[in-house]
């Protein structure tokens, strides 16, 4: 940091942000890493992670994140609790407003992630990581040979349902409306699959069983008739999308129609010196390992940018 201006600030402490922090710290950039409103990102609410390379027995999500935090700190990364309120990216150094504190930086790495949309039920929140999940690729394997439920009506719900047929004895897709937002081809694929069944006009009112710390069933209600019944299932996967945490950059950084940051050449935004990595710009893969890779790329580009601009 020179004259109170940081070399680089990293927003987010999920896999993307912490990998960026490790690389930036090892390059002697002394990065300031800001936790954001979901410290640790999606992995902090995940239990066993079995698909991150290097852990043959798997590793708990929070433990993986904590290891990354320590690794970055060892090389000189500093952490700050805070949530970005607004930013001025119109001139260098960039100014970041965290409410009670303002920070200036020559480069910015945005790794603020995307938050899964949930139904908002207390029982659902209590069972996240215990049968309630927003990632079929991460958690489908744990429910091999068991009945699984998917909530949603768009392409992501169809993709989750089709992927889960590899493991489940049966996949029931529950949608609150009669008609689906999904593309015709994805809907047709799901309809034709022998393991996929549909429950339309149906709303989830409760998730059982918090006392057992596992999903045993759902309380469902027909939105048209009002009929309420219990539906046995071993897992509930949410396929209702994600909200990228990038609203604070509206009008300054290019975004797609859903608010994901647009990048070119992997991590470059439309503002020189500002880089984006992880789920805030990746709506396709959304995996810990791809987030980590893009975090590495962002840190290397920030280092190169600082060298080229003599900062």
CSV table of C-alpha atoms in Angstrom, one decimal:
chain,number,residue,atom,x,y,z
A,1,UNK,CA,0.0,0.0,0.0
A,2,UNK,CA,1.4,3.4,-1.0
A,3,UNK,CA,0.0,6.7,0.2
A,4,UNK,CA,-3.0,4.9,1.6
A,5,UNK,CA,-3.8,3.3,-1.8
A,6,UNK,CA,-3.9,-0.5,-1.9
A,7,UNK,CA,-2.3,-2.4,-4.8
A,8,UNK,CA,-5.4,-4.6,-5.0
A,9,UNK,CA,-8.6,-5.2,-3.2
A,10,UNK,CA,-10.4,-8.5,-3.5
A,11,UNK,CA,-14.2,-8.6,-2.9
A,12,UNK,CA,-15.3,-12.0,-1.6
A,13,UNK,CA,-13.9,-14.9,0.4
A,14,UNK,CA,-15.2,-17.9,-1.5
A,15,UNK,CA,-12.9,-20.1,-3.7
A,16,UNK,CA,-12.4,-17.4,-6.3
A,17,UNK,CA,-11.6,-14.6,-3.9
A,18,UNK,CA,-9.3,-16.7,-1.7
A,19,UNK,CA,-7.4,-18.2,-4.6
A,20,UNK,CA,-6.9,-14.7,-6.0
A,21,UNK,CA,-5.7,-13.7,-2.5
A,22,UNK,CA,-3.1,-16.5,-2.4
A,23,UNK,CA,-1.7,-15.6,-5.8
A,24,UNK,CA,-1.8,-11.8,-5.1
A,25,UNK,CA,-0.1,-12.2,-1.7
A,26,UNK,CA,2.6,-14.4,-3.1
A,27,UNK,CA,3.3,-11.7,-5.7
A,28,UNK,CA,3.9,-9.3,-2.8
A,29,UNK,CA,0.8,-7.2,-3.6
A,30,UNK,CA,-0.4,-7.3,0.0
A,31,UNK,CA,-4.0,-7.7,-1.0
A,32,UNK,CA,-6.9,-6.5,1.1
A,33,UNK,CA,-9.6,-9.2,1.1
A,34,UNK,CA,-13.1,-8.2,2.0
A,35,UNK,CA,-15.5,-10.8,3.4
A,36,UNK,CA,-18.7,-9.5,1.9
A,37,UNK,CA,-22.2,-10.5,3.1
A,38,UNK,CA,-21.6,-14.3,2.7
A,39,UNK,CA,-18.1,-14.9,4.2
A,40,UNK,CA,-16.7,-18.1,2.7
A,41,UNK,CA,-19.2,-18.1,-0.2
A,42,UNK,CA,-21.3,-21.2,-1.1
A,43,UNK,CA,-18.8,-23.6,0.3
A,44,UNK,CA,-19.3,-22.3,3.8
A,45,UNK,CA,-22.8,-23.8,3.8
A,46,UNK,CA,-21.7,-27.0,2.2
A,47,UNK,CA,-20.9,-30.1,4.1
A,48,UNK,CA,-18.7,-32.7,2.4
A,49,UNK,CA,-16.9,-31.6,-0.8
A,50,UNK,CA,-15.8,-34.7,-2.7
A,51,UNK,CA,-14.9,-33.2,-6.1
A,52,UNK,CA,-12.2,-30.7,-5.2
A,53,UNK,CA,-8.9,-32.3,-6.4
A,54,UNK,CA,-6.4,-33.4,-3.8
A,55,UNK,CA,-8.7,-34.7,-1.1
A,56,UNK,CA,-9.3,-38.4,-1.9
A,57,UNK,CA,-11.6,-38.7,1.2
A,58,UNK,CA,-13.3,-35.4,0.6
A,59,UNK,CA,-13.1,-32.3,2.8
A,60,UNK,CA,-15.7,-30.3,4.7
A,61,UNK,CA,-16.6,-27.1,2.8
A,62,UNK,CA,-15.9,-24.7,5.8
A,63,UNK,CA,-12.5,-26.5,6.4
A,64,UNK,CA,-11.5,-26.0,2.8
A,65,UNK,CA,-12.3,-22.3,3.0
A,66,UNK,CA,-10.5,-21.9,6.3
A,67,UNK,CA,-7.4,-23.6,4.8
A,68,UNK,CA,-7.4,-21.2,1.9
A,69,UNK,CA,-7.8,-18.2,4.3
A,70,UNK,CA,-4.8,-19.3,6.3
A,71,UNK,CA,-2.7,-19.9,3.2
A,72,UNK,CA,-3.4,-16.4,1.8
A,73,UNK,CA,-2.7,-14.8,5.3
A,74,UNK,CA,0.6,-16.7,5.5
A,75,UNK,CA,1.8,-14.7,2.4
A,76,UNK,CA,0.6,-11.4,3.6
A,77,UNK,CA,-3.1,-11.1,2.7
A,78,UNK,CA,-5.1,-8.9,5.1
A,79,UNK,CA,-8.8,-9.4,5.8
A,80,UNK,CA,-11.6,-6.9,6.4
A,81,UNK,CA,-15.2,-7.6,7.5
A,82,UNK,CA,-17.4,-5.4,5.3
A,83,UNK,CA,-19.9,-5.2,2.5
A,84,UNK,CA,-19.5,-2.9,-0.5
A,85,UNK,CA,-22.1,-0.2,-0.6
A,86,UNK,CA,-21.0,1.7,-3.7
A,87,UNK,CA,-17.9,2.1,-5.9
A,88,UNK,CA,-16.4,4.8,-8.1
A,89,UNK,CA,-14.6,3.1,-11.0
A,90,UNK,CA,-14.5,6.2,-13.2
A,91,UNK,CA,-11.0,7.1,-12.3
A,92,UNK,CA,-7.8,5.6,-10.8
A,93,UNK,CA,-7.3,4.8,-8.0
A,94,UNK,CA,-10.8,3.3,-7.6
A,95,UNK,CA,-12.8,4.3,-4.5
A,96,UNK,CA,-14.8,1.7,-2.6
A,97,UNK,CA,-17.3,2.7,0.0
A,98,UNK,CA,-18.0,0.2,2.7
A,99,UNK,CA,-20.3,2.5,4.7
A,100,UNK,CA,-18.2,3.2,7.8
A,101,UNK,CA,-15.0,3.1,5.8
A,102,UNK,CA,-13.7,4.2,2.4
A,103,UNK,CA,-10.8,2.4,0.6
A,104,UNK,CA,-8.8,3.3,-2.4
A,105,UNK,CA,-7.1,0.7,-4.7
A,106,UNK,CA,-5.2,0.6,-8.0
A,107,UNK,CA,-6.8,-2.7,-9.0
A,108,UNK,CA,-10.0,-4.4,-8.1
A,109,UNK,CA,-10.8,-8.2,-8.2
A,110,UNK,CA,-14.5,-8.8,-7.9
A,111,UNK,CA,-15.2,-12.3,-6.5
A,112,UNK,CA,-18.5,-11.5,-4.8
A,113,UNK,CA,-20.2,-14.7,-6.1
A,114,UNK,CA,-23.8,-15.5,-6.7
A,115,UNK,CA,-26.3,-16.3,-4.0
A,116,UNK,CA,-28.6,-19.3,-4.6
A,117,UNK,CA,-32.3,-18.4,-4.5
A,118,UNK,CA,-34.1,-20.3,-1.7
A,119,UNK,CA,-37.7,-20.7,-0.8
A,120,UNK,CA,-37.2,-18.9,2.4
A,121,UNK,CA,-38.6,-21.5,4.8
A,122,UNK,CA,-37.0,-21.8,8.2
A,123,UNK,CA,-37.0,-25.7,7.9
A,124,UNK,CA,-35.3,-25.4,4.5
A,125,UNK,CA,-32.5,-23.1,5.9
A,126,UNK,CA,-32.0,-25.5,8.8
A,127,UNK,CA,-31.5,-28.4,6.5
A,128,UNK,CA,-29.1,-26.9,4.0
A,129,UNK,CA,-26.2,-29.4,3.7
A,130,UNK,CA,-28.4,-32.1,5.2
A,131,UNK,CA,-30.6,-33.0,2.2
A,132,UNK,CA,-31.4,-29.5,1.0
A,133,UNK,CA,-29.0,-28.3,-1.7
A,134,UNK,CA,-28.7,-25.8,-4.6
A,135,UNK,CA,-26.1,-27.8,-6.5
A,136,UNK,CA,-26.8,-31.2,-8.1
A,137,UNK,CA,-23.2,-31.6,-9.3
A,138,UNK,CA,-22.0,-31.2,-5.7
A,139,UNK,CA,-24.4,-33.2,-3.8
A,140,UNK,CA,-26.4,-35.6,-6.0
A,141,UNK,CA,-24.0,-38.5,-5.4
A,142,UNK,CA,-25.0,-38.6,-1.7
A,143,UNK,CA,-28.5,-39.7,-2.6
A,144,UNK,CA,-27.8,-42.7,-4.8
A,145,UNK,CA,-30.7,-45.1,-5.0
A,146,UNK,CA,-33.1,-42.7,-3.2
A,147,UNK,CA,-36.0,-40.5,-4.3
A,148,UNK,CA,-35.1,-36.9,-4.9
A,149,UNK,CA,-37.2,-33.7,-5.4
A,150,UNK,CA,-36.2,-30.7,-7.6
A,151,UNK,CA,-38.0,-27.4,-7.2
A,152,UNK,CA,-38.3,-25.0,-10.2
A,153,UNK,CA,-39.7,-24.6,-13.7
A,154,UNK,CA,-36.8,-23.2,-15.8
A,155,UNK,CA,-33.9,-24.7,-17.7
A,156,UNK,CA,-31.7,-24.9,-14.5
A,157,UNK,CA,-34.4,-27.0,-12.8
A,158,UNK,CA,-34.6,-29.4,-15.9
A,159,UNK,CA,-30.8,-29.7,-15.9
A,160,UNK,CA,-30.7,-30.5,-12.2
A,161,UNK,CA,-33.5,-33.1,-12.6
A,162,UNK,CA,-31.8,-34.8,-15.6
A,163,UNK,CA,-28.4,-34.8,-13.9
A,164,UNK,CA,-29.9,-36.3,-10.7
A,165,UNK,CA,-31.5,-39.2,-12.6
A,166,UNK,CA,-27.9,-40.7,-12.6
A,167,UNK,CA,-28.2,-41.3,-8.9
A,168,UNK,CA,-31.9,-41.2,-7.8
A,169,UNK,CA,-34.4,-44.0,-7.9
A,170,UNK,CA,-36.9,-41.3,-8.9
A,171,UNK,CA,-36.8,-37.5,-9.5
A,172,UNK,CA,-40.0,-35.5,-8.8
A,173,UNK,CA,-39.9,-32.0,-10.3
A,174,UNK,CA,-42.2,-29.6,-8.4
A,175,UNK,CA,-43.3,-26.4,-10.0
A,176,UNK,CA,-45.7,-23.8,-8.5
A,177,UNK,CA,-47.3,-23.1,-11.9
A,178,UNK,CA,-48.9,-25.1,-14.6
A,179,UNK,CA,-46.6,-23.8,-17.4
A,180,UNK,CA,-42.8,-23.9,-17.4
A,181,UNK,CA,-40.3,-21.2,-18.3
A,182,UNK,CA,-37.9,-23.9,-19.5
A,183,UNK,CA,-37.0,-24.1,-23.2
A,184,UNK,CA,-39.0,-26.6,-25.2
A,185,UNK,CA,-36.0,-28.9,-25.8
A,186,UNK,CA,-35.1,-29.1,-22.0
A,187,UNK,CA,-38.7,-29.6,-21.0
A,188,UNK,CA,-39.1,-32.4,-23.5
A,189,UNK,CA,-36.0,-34.2,-22.4
A,190,UNK,CA,-37.2,-34.1,-18.8
A,191,UNK,CA,-40.7,-35.3,-19.8
A,192,UNK,CA,-39.4,-38.2,-21.8
A,193,UNK,CA,-37.0,-39.5,-19.0
A,194,UNK,CA,-38.5,-42.5,-17.3
A,195,UNK,CA,-37.2,-41.5,-13.9
A,196,UNK,CA,-38.6,-37.9,-13.9
A,197,UNK,CA,-42.1,-37.2,-12.7
A,198,UNK,CA,-43.9,-33.8,-12.6
A,199,UNK,CA,-46.0,-32.1,-9.9
A,200,UNK,CA,-47.4,-28.8,-11.2
A,201,UNK,CA,-49.4,-26.1,-9.5
A,202,UNK,CA,-47.7,-27.3,-6.3
A,203,UNK,CA,-46.0,-25.2,-3.5
A,204,UNK,CA,-43.6,-26.4,-0.8
A,205,UNK,CA,-44.9,-25.3,2.6
A,206,UNK,CA,-42.5,-27.1,4.9
A,207,UNK,CA,-39.4,-29.5,4.8
A,208,UNK,CA,-39.2,-32.5,7.2
A,209,UNK,CA,-37.4,-33.3,9.4
A,210,UNK,CA,-35.3,-30.7,11.2
A,211,UNK,CA,-35.3,-32.8,14.4
A,212,UNK,CA,-33.7,-35.7,12.6
A,213,UNK,CA,-31.2,-33.4,10.8
A,214,UNK,CA,-32.1,-34.9,7.4
A,215,UNK,CA,-34.8,-34.5,4.8
A,216,UNK,CA,-37.5,-37.2,5.1
A,217,UNK,CA,-40.3,-35.4,3.2
A,218,UNK,CA,-42.1,-32.3,2.2
A,219,UNK,CA,-45.4,-30.7,3.1
A,220,UNK,CA,-47.0,-29.7,-0.2
A,221,UNK,CA,-50.0,-27.6,-1.2
A,222,UNK,CA,-51.9,-27.5,-4.5
A,223,UNK,CA,-52.0,-23.9,-5.5
A,224,UNK,CA,-55.3,-24.3,-7.2
A,225,UNK,CA,-57.3,-26.5,-5.0
A,226,UNK,CA,-55.6,-25.8,-1.6
A,227,UNK,CA,-55.2,-29.5,-0.9
A,228,UNK,CA,-52.3,-30.2,1.5
A,229,UNK,CA,-50.4,-33.5,1.8
A,230,UNK,CA,-47.1,-35.0,2.9
A,231,UNK,CA,-44.7,-36.2,0.2
A,232,UNK,CA,-41.8,-38.5,1.2
A,233,UNK,CA,-38.4,-37.7,-0.3
A,234,UNK,CA,-34.7,-38.0,0.7
A,235,UNK,CA,-33.5,-34.7,-0.7
A,236,UNK,CA,-34.7,-31.3,-2.0
A,237,UNK,CA,-32.7,-29.6,-4.7
A,238,UNK,CA,-33.4,-25.9,-5.6
A,239,UNK,CA,-33.4,-25.2,-9.3
A,240,UNK,CA,-34.8,-21.6,-9.1
A,241,UNK,CA,-31.6,-19.8,-10.1
A,242,UNK,CA,-28.9,-17.6,-8.5
A,243,UNK,CA,-28.6,-13.9,-7.9
A,244,UNK,CA,-25.2,-12.5,-8.8
A,245,UNK,CA,-23.8,-10.2,-6.2
A,246,UNK,CA,-23.0,-7.3,-8.5
A,247,UNK,CA,-25.8,-4.8,-8.2
A,248,UNK,CA,-23.4,-2.2,-6.7
A,249,UNK,CA,-21.6,-2.0,-10.1
A,250,UNK,CA,-24.8,-1.3,-12.1
A,251,UNK,CA,-24.0,1.4,-14.7
A,252,UNK,CA,-20.3,1.0,-14.4
A,253,UNK,CA,-19.6,-2.5,-15.4
A,254,UNK,CA,-21.1,-4.5,-18.3
A,255,UNK,CA,-23.7,-7.1,-17.2
A,256,UNK,CA,-25.9,-9.6,-18.9
A,257,UNK,CA,-29.7,-9.5,-18.6
A,258,UNK,CA,-29.6,-11.4,-15.3
A,259,UNK,CA,-26.9,-9.2,-13.7
A,260,UNK,CA,-23.9,-11.4,-14.1
A,261,UNK,CA,-20.7,-9.4,-14.9
A,262,UNK,CA,-19.6,-9.7,-18.5
A,263,UNK,CA,-15.9,-10.6,-18.9
A,264,UNK,CA,-13.7,-11.1,-22.0
A,265,UNK,CA,-10.5,-13.2,-22.1
A,266,UNK,CA,-11.6,-15.0,-18.9
A,267,UNK,CA,-11.5,-12.2,-16.3
A,268,UNK,CA,-11.3,-8.7,-17.9
A,269,UNK,CA,-14.2,-6.4,-17.4
A,270,UNK,CA,-14.9,-3.2,-19.5
A,271,UNK,CA,-12.9,-1.1,-17.0
A,272,UNK,CA,-9.1,-1.5,-17.2
A,273,UNK,CA,-7.8,-2.6,-13.8
A,274,UNK,CA,-11.0,-4.2,-12.7
A,275,UNK,CA,-11.2,-8.0,-13.0
A,276,UNK,CA,-14.1,-10.4,-12.2
A,277,UNK,CA,-13.9,-14.1,-11.3
A,278,UNK,CA,-16.0,-16.9,-9.9
A,279,UNK,CA,-19.7,-17.2,-9.8
A,280,UNK,CA,-20.3,-13.4,-10.2
A,281,UNK,CA,-19.3,-13.9,-13.9
A,282,UNK,CA,-19.7,-17.7,-14.4
A,283,UNK,CA,-23.3,-18.8,-14.8
A,284,UNK,CA,-22.4,-22.0,-16.6
A,285,UNK,CA,-20.1,-24.1,-14.4
A,286,UNK,CA,-20.4,-22.7,-10.9
A,287,UNK,CA,-17.9,-25.1,-9.3
A,288,UNK,CA,-15.3,-24.5,-6.6
A,289,UNK,CA,-12.5,-25.6,-8.9
A,290,UNK,CA,-13.5,-23.4,-11.8
A,291,UNK,CA,-13.9,-20.5,-9.4
A,292,UNK,CA,-10.5,-21.1,-8.0
A,293,UNK,CA,-9.0,-21.2,-11.5
A,294,UNK,CA,-10.6,-17.9,-12.5
A,295,UNK,CA,-9.4,-16.4,-9.2
A,296,UNK,CA,-5.8,-17.4,-10.0
A,297,UNK,CA,-6.2,-15.7,-13.5
A,298,UNK,CA,-7.6,-12.5,-12.0
A,299,UNK,CA,-4.7,-12.1,-9.6
A,300,UNK,CA,-2.1,-12.8,-12.3
A,301,UNK,CA,-3.8,-10.2,-14.5
A,302,UNK,CA,-3.9,-7.6,-11.7
A,303,UNK,CA,-0.2,-8.2,-11.1
A,304,UNK,CA,0.5,-7.7,-14.8
A,305,UNK,CA,-1.6,-4.6,-14.9
A,306,UNK,CA,0.2,-3.0,-11.9
A,307,UNK,CA,3.6,-3.8,-13.6
A,308,UNK,CA,2.6,-2.3,-16.9
A,309,UNK,CA,1.2,0.9,-15.3
A,310,UNK,CA,4.1,1.4,-12.9
A,311,UNK,CA,1.9,1.3,-9.8
